[in-house]
Coordinates of N, CA and C in Angstrom, one line a residue:
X3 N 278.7 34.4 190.1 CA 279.0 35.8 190.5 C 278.2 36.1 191.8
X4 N 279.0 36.7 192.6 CA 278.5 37.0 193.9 C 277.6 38.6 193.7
X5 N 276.4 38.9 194.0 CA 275.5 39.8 194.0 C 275.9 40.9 195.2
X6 N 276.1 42.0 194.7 CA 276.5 43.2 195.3 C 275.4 43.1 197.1
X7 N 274.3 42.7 196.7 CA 273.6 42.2 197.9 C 273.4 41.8 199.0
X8 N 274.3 41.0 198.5 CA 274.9 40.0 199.7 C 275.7 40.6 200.6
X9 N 275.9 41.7 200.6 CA 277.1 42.2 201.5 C 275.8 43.3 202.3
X10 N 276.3 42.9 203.8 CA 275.0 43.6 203.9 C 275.1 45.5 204.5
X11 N 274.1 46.0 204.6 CA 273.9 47.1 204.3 C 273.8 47.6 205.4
X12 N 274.4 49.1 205.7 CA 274.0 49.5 207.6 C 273.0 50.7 207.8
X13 N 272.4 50.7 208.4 CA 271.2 51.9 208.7 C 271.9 52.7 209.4
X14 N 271.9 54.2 209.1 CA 272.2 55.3 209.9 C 272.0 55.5 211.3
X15 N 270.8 54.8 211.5 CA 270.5 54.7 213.1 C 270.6 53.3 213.8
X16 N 271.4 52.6 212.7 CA 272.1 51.3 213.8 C 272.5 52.2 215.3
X17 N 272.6 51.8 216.2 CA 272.4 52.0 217.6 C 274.1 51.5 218.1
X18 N 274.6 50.3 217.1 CA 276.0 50.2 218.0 C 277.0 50.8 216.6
X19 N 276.7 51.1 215.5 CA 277.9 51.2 214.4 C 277.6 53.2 213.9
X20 N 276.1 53.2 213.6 CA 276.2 54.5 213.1 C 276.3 54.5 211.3
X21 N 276.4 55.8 211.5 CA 276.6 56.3 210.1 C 278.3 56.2 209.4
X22 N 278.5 55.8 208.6 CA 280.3 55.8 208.2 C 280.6 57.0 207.6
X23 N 281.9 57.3 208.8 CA 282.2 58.9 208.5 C 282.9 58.4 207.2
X24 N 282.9 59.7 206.7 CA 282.9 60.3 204.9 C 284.5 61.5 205.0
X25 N 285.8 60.7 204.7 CA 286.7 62.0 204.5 C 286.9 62.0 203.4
X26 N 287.5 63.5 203.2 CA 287.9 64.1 202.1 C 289.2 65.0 202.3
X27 N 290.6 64.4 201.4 CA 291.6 65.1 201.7 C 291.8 66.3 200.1
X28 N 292.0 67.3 200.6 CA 292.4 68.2 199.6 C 293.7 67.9 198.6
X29 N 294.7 67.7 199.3 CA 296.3 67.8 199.4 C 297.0 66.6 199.1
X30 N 297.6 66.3 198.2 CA 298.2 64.6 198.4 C 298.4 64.3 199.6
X31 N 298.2 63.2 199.8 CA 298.8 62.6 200.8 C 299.9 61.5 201.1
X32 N 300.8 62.0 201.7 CA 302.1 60.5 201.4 C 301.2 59.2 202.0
X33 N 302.1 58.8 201.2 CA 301.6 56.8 201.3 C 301.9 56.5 202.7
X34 N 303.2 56.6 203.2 CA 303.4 56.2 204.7 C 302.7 56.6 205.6
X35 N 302.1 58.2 205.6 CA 301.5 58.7 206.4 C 299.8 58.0 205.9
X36 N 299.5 57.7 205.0 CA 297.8 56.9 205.0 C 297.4 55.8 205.7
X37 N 299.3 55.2 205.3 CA 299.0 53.7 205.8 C 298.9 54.1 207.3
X38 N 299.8 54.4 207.9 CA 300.1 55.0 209.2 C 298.1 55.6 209.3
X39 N 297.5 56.2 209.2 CA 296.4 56.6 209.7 C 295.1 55.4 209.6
X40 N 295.4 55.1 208.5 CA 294.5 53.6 208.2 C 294.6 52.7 209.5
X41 N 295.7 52.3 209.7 CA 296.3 51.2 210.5 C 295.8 51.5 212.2
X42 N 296.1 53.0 212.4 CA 295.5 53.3 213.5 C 293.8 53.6 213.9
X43 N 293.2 53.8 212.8 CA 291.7 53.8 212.7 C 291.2 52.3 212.8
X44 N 291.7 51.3 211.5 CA 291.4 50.5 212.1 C 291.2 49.6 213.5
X45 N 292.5 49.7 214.2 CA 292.6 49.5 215.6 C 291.6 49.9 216.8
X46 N 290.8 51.1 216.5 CA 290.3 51.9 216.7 C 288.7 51.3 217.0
X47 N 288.3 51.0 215.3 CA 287.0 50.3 214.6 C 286.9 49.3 215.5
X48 N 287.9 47.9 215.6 CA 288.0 47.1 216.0 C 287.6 46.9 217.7
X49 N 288.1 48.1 218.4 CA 288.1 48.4 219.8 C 286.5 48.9 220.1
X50 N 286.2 49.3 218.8 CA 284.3 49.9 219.0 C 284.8 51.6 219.4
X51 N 285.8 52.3 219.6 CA 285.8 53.2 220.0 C 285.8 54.8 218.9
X52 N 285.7 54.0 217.7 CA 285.5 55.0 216.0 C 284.4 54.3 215.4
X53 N 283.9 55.4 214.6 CA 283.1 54.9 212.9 C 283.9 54.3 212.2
X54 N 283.2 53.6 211.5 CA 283.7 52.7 209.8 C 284.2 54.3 209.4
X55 N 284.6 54.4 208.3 CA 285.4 54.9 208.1 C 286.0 55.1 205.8
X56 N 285.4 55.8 205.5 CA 285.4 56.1 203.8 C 286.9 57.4 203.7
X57 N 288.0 56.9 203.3 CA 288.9 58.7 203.2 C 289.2 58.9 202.2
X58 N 288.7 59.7 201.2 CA 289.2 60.1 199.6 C 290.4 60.7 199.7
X59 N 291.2 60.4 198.8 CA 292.7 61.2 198.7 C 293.1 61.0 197.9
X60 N 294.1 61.8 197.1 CA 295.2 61.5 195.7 C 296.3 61.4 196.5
X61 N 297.2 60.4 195.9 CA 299.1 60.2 196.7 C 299.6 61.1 195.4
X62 N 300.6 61.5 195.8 CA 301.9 61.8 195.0 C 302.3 60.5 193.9
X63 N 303.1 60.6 193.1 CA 303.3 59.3 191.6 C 304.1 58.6 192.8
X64 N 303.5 57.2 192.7 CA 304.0 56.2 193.9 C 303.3 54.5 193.1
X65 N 304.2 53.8 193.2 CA 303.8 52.5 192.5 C 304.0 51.2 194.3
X66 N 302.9 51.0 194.5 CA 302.9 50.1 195.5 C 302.9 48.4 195.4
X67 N 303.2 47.6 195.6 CA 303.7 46.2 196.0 C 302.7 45.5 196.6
X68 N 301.6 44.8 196.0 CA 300.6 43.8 196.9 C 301.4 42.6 197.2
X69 N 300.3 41.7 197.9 CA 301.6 40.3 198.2 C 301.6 39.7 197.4
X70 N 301.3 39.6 196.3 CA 301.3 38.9 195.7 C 302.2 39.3 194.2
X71 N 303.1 40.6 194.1 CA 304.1 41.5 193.4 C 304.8 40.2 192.6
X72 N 305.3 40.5 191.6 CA 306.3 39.6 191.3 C 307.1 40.4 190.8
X73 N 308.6 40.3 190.9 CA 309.6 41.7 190.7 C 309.8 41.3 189.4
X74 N 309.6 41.0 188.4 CA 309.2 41.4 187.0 C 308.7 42.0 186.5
X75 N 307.6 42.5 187.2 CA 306.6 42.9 187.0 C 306.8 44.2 187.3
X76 N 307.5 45.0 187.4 CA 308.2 46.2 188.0 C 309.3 46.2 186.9
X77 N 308.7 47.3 186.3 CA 309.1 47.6 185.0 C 310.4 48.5 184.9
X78 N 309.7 49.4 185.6 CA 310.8 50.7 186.1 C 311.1 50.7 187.6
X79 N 311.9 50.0 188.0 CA 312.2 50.6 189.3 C 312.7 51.8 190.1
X80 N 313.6 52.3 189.5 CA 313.8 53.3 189.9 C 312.8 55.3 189.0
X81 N 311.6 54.6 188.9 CA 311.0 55.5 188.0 C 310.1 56.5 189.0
X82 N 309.6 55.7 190.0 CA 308.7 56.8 191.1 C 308.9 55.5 192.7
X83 N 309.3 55.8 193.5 CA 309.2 55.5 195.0 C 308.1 54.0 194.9
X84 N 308.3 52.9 195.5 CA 308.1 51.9 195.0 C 308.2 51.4 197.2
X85 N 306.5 50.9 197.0 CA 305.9 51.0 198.6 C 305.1 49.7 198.8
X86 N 306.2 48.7 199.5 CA 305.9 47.4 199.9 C 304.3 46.9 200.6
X87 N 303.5 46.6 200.2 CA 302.2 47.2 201.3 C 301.4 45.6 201.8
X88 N 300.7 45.6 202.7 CA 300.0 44.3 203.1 C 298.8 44.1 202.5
X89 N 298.3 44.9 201.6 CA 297.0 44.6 200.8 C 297.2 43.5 199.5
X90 N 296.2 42.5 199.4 CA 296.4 41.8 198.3 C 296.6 42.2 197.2
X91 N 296.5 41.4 196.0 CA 297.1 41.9 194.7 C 298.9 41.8 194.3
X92 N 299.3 42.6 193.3 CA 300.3 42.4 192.7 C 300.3 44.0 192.2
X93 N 301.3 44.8 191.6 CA 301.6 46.3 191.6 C 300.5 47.1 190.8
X94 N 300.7 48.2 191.2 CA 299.9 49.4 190.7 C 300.3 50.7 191.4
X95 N 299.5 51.8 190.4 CA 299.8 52.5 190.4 C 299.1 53.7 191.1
X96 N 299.4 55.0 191.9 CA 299.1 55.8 192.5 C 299.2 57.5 192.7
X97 N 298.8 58.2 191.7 CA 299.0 59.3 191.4 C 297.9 60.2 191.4
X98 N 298.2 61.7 190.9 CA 297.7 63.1 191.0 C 296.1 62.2 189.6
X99 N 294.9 63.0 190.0 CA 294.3 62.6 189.1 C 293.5 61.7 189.3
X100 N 293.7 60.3 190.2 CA 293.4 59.3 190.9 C 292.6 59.3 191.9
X101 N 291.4 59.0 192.2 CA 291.0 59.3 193.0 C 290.8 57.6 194.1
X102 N 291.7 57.9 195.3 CA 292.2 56.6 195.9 C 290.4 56.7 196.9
X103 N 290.0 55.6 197.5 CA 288.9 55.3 198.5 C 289.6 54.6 199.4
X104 N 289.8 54.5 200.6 CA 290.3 54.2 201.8 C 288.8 53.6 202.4
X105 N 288.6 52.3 202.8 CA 287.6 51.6 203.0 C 287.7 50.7 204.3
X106 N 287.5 51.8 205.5 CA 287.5 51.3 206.7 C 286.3 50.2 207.2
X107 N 285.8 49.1 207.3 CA 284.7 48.7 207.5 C 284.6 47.7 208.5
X108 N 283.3 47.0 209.5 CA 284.0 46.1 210.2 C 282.9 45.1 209.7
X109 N 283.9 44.3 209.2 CA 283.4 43.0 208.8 C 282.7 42.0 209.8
X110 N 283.4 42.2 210.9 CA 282.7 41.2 212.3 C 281.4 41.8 212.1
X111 N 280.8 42.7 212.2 CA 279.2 43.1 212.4 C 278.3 43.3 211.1
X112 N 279.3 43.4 210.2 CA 278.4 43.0 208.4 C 278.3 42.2 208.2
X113 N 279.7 41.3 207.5 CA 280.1 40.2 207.5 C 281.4 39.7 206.8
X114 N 281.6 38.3 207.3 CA 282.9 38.2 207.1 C 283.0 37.4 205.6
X115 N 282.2 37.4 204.7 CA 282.6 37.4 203.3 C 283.5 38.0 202.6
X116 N 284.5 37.6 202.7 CA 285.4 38.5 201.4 C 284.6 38.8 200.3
X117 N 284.7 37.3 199.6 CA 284.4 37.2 198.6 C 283.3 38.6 198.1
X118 N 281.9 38.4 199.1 CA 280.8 39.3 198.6 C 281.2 40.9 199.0
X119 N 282.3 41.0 200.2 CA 282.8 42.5 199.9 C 283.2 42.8 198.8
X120 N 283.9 42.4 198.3 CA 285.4 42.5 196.7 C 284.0 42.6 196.0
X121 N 282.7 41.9 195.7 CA 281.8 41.8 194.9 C 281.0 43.4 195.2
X122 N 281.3 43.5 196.3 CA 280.3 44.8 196.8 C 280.9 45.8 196.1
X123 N 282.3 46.1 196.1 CA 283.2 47.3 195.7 C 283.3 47.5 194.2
X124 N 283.0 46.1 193.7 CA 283.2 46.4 192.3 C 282.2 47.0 191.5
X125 N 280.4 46.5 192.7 CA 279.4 46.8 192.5 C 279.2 48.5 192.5
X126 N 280.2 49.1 193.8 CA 280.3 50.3 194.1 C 280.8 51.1 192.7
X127 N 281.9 50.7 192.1 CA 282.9 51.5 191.1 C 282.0 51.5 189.9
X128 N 281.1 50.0 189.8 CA 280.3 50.3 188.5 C 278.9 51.3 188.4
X129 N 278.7 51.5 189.5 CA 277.6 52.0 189.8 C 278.1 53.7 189.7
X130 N 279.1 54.1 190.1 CA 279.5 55.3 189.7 C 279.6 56.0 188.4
X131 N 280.4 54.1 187.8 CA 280.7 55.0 186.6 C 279.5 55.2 185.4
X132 N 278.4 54.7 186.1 CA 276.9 54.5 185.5 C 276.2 55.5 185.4
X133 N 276.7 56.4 186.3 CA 276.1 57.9 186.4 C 276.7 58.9 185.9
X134 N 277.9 58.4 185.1 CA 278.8 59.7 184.1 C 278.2 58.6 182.7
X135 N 277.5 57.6 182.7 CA 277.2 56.9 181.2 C 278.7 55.9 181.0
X136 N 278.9 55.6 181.9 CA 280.5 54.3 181.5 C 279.9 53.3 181.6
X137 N 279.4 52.4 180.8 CA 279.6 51.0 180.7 C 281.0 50.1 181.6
X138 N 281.0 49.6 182.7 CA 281.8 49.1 183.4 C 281.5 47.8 183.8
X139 N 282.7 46.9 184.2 CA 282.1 45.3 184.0 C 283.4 45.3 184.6
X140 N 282.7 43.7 185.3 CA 283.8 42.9 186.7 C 284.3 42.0 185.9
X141 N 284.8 41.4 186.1 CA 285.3 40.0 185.5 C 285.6 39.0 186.4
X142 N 285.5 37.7 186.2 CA 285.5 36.6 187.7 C 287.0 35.8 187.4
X143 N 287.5 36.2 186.4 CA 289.5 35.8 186.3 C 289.9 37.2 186.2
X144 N 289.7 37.9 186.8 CA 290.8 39.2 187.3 C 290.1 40.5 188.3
X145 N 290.3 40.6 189.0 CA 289.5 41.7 190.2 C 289.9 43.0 189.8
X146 N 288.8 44.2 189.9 CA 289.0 45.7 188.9 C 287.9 45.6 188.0
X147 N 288.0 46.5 188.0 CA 286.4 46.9 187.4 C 286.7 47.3 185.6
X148 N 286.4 47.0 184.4 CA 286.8 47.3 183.5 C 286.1 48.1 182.3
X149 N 286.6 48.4 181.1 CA 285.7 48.8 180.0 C 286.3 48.6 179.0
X150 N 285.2 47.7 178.0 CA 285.1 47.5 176.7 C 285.7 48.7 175.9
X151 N 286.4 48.1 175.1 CA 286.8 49.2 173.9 C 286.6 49.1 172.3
X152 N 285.8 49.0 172.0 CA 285.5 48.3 170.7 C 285.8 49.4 169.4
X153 N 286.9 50.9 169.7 CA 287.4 51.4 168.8 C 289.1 50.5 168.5
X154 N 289.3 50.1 169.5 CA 290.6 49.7 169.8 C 290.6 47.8 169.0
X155 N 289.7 47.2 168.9 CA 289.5 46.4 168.6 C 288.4 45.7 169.2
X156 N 287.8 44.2 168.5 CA 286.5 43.6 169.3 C 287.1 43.2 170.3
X157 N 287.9 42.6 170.9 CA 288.3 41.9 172.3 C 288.9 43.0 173.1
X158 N 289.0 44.2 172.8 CA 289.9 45.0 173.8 C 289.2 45.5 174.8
X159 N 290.0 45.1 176.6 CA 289.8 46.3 177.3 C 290.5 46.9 178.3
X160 N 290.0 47.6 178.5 CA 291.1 48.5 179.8 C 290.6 48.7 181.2
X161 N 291.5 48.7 182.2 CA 291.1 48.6 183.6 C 290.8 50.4 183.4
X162 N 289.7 50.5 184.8 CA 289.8 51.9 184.8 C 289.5 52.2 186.4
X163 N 289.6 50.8 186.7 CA 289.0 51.1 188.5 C 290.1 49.9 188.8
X164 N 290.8 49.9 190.4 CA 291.4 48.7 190.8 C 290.9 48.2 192.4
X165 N 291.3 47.6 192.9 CA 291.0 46.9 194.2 C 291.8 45.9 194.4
X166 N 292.0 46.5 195.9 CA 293.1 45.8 196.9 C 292.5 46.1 198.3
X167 N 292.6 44.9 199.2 CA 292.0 45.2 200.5 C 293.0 44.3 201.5
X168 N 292.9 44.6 202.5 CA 293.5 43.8 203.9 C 292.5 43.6 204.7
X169 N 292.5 43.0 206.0 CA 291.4 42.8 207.3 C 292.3 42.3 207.9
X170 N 292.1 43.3 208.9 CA 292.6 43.2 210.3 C 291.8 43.5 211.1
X171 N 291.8 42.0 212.2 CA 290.7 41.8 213.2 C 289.2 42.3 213.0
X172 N 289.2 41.6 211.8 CA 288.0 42.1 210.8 C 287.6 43.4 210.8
X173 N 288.1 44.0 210.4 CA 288.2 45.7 210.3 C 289.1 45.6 208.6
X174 N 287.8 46.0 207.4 CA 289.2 46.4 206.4 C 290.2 47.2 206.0
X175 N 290.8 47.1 205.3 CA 291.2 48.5 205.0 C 291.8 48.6 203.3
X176 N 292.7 49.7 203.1 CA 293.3 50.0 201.6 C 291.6 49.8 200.9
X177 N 291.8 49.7 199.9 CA 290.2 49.9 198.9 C 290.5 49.9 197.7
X178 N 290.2 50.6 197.0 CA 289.9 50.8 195.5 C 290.7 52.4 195.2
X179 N 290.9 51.9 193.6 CA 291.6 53.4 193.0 C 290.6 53.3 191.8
X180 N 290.3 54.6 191.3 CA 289.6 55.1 190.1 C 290.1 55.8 189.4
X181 N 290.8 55.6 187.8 CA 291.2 56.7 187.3 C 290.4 57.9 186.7
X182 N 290.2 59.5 186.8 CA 290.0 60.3 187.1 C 290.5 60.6 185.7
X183 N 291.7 61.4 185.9 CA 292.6 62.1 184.8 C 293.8 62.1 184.9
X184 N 294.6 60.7 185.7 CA 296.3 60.4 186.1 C 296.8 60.7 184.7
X185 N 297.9 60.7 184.4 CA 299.0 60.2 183.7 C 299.0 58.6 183.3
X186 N 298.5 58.5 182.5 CA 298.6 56.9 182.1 C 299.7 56.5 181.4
X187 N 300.5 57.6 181.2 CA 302.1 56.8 180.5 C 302.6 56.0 182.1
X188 N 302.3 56.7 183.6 CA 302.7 56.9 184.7 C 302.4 54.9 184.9
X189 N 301.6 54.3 184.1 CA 301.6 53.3 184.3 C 302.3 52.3 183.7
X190 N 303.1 52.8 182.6 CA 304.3 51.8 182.0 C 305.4 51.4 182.8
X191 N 305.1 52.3 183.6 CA 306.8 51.5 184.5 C 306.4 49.9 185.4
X192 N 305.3 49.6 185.5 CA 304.9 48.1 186.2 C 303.8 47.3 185.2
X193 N 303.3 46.4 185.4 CA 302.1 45.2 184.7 C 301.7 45.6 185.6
X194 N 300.4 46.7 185.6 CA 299.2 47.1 186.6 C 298.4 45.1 186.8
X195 N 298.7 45.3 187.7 CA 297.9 44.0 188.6 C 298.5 42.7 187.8
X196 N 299.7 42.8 187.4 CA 299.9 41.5 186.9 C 299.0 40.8 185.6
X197 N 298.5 42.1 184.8 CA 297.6 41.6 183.9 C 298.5 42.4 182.5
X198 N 299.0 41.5 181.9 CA 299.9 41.8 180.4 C 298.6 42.4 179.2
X199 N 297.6 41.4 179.2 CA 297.0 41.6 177.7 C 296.3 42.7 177.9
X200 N 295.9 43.7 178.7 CA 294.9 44.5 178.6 C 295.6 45.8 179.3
X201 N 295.5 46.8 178.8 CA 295.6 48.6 179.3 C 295.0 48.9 180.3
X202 N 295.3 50.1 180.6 CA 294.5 51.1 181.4 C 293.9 52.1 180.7
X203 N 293.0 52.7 181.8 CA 292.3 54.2 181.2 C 292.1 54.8 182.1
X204 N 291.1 55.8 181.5 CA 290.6 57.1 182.8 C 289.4 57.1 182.6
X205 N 288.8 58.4 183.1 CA 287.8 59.4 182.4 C 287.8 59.9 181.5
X206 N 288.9 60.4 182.0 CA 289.2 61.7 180.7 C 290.0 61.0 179.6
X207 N 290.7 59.6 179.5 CA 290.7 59.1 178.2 C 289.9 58.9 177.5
X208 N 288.1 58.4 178.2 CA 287.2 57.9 177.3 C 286.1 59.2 176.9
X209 N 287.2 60.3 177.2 CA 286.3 61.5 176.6 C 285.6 62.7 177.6
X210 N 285.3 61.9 179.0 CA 284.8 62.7 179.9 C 285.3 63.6 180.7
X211 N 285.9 64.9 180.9 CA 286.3 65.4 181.7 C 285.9 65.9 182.4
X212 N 285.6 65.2 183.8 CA 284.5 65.5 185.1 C 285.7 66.0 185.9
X213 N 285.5 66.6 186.6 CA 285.6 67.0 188.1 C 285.5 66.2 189.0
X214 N 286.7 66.6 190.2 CA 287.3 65.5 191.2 C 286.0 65.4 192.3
X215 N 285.3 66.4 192.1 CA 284.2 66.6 193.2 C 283.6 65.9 192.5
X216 N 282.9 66.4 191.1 CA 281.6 65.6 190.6 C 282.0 63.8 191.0
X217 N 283.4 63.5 190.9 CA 283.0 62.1 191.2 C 283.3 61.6 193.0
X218 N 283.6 62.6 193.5 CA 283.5 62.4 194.3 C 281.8 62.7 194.9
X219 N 281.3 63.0 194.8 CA 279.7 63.0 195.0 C 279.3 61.7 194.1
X220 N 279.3 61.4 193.4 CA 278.8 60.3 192.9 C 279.4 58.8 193.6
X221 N 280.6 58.7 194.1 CA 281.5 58.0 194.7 C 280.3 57.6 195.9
X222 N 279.6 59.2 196.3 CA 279.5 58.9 197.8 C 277.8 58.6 197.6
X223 N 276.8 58.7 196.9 CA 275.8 58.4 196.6 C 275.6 56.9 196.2
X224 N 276.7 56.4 195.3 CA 276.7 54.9 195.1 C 276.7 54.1 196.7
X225 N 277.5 54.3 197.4 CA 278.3 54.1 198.4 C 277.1 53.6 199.3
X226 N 276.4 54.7 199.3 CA 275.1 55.0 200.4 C 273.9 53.9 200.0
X227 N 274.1 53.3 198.6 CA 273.2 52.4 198.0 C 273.6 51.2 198.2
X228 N 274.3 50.8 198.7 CA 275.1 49.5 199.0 C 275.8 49.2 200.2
X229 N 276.2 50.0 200.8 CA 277.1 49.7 202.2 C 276.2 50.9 203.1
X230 N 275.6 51.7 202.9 CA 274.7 52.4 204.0 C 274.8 54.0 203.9
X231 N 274.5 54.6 204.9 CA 274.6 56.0 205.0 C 275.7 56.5 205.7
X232 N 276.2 57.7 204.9 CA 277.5 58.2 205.8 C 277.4 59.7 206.2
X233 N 278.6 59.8 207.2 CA 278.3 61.4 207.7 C 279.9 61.9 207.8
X234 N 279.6 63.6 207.2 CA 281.3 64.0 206.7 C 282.1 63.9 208.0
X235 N 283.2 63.8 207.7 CA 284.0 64.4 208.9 C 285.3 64.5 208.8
X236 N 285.6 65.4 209.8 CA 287.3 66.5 209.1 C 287.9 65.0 209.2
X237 N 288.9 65.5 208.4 CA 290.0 64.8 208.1 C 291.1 65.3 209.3
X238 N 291.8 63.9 209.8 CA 292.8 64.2 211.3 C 292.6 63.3 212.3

């Protein structure tokens, strides 16, 4: 298991990168229009001419396509808008409730470990959900962050966090999703990540009903423990 550590950490007064601006969208946001802003920030990163870059947002009910999709696995096709994307993985899901992370970073001047990024993020999601009291766990045969269910049976568990990433010109992008309070029926129309034996959950299935803020402050405190200090900035 690769140690959340390894991925390294940036000081607010790095001199060439800075602090990583911190967005927050109120309002859904369409999928085309994120990817479309992602794509152009990154270019951006890459050029040295922007901050890394964190954008919170909920999409509208939208089921996206990693490369690695298998159209079986698309349960319901015609059930909510269905969004071919360049991030790894295989389908999931995207809705009200959800709180999506958009994970601008440049890998050229951290580093170019996948591996110990993906290890860093999952490090990020557990570390959140450690501060509402969720017991949360990685697994090293399936990426997503998970939780034991031991009302449901001794072997059961459910995803409640996911992760998908791209890198371009070592700049990443797409990130992680957290379920909040979605619709979880909203996930029977595909095999969330290509994994049959095990469900999904939320927050608010395992009892907690927090606030999009409260985890978004905890989102950003974890964040600051592992990948560095960030500073807000409007969304646009």
């Amino acid at each position: 298991m690769v140690s959340p550590h390894a991925f390294p950490k940036r000081s607010g007064s790095d001199p060439v990168a800075g602090p990583v601006a911190w967005q927050v969208s109120d309002a859904p946001v369409a999928y085309e229009a994120a990817v479309a802003w992602m794509e152009a920030r990154v270019e951006a990163i890459a050029r040295g001419t922007a901050a890394e870059c964190v954008w919170l947002l909920e999409h509208p009910p939208l089921y996206t396509a990693g490369t690695s999709a298998r159209p079986e696995d698309l349960v319901a096709p015609d059930r909510f808008p269905v969004h071919a994307t360049g991030r790894g993985g295989q389908y999931t899901y995207h809705g009200p409730g959800q709180r999506v992370a958009y994970v601008m970073l440049d890998l050229d001047r951290r580093s170019r470990d996948l591996r110990a990024y993906v290890a860093s993020l999952e490090a990020w999601l557990i570390a959140t959900l450690d501060a509402f009291n969720v017991r949360a766990e990685r697994r090293e045969d399936r990426v997503g962050v998970w939780v034991r269910r031991p009302e449901k049976g001794p072997e059961v568990e459910d995803k409640i966090a996911a992760i998908g990433i791209r890198v371009r010109r070592w700049v990443s992008f797409h990130g992680i999703s957290l379920n909040v309070e979605p619709d979880l029926a909203h996930f029977d129309g595909i095999v969330p990540c290509g994994v049959r034996l095990h469900g999904v959950t939320s927050l608010v299935d395992l009892g907690l009903p927090v606030s999009m803020t409260e985890v978004d402050m905890q989102l950003r405190a974890a964040f600051e423990e592992i990948f560095g200090v960030t500073a807000m900035e409007a969304v646009g």
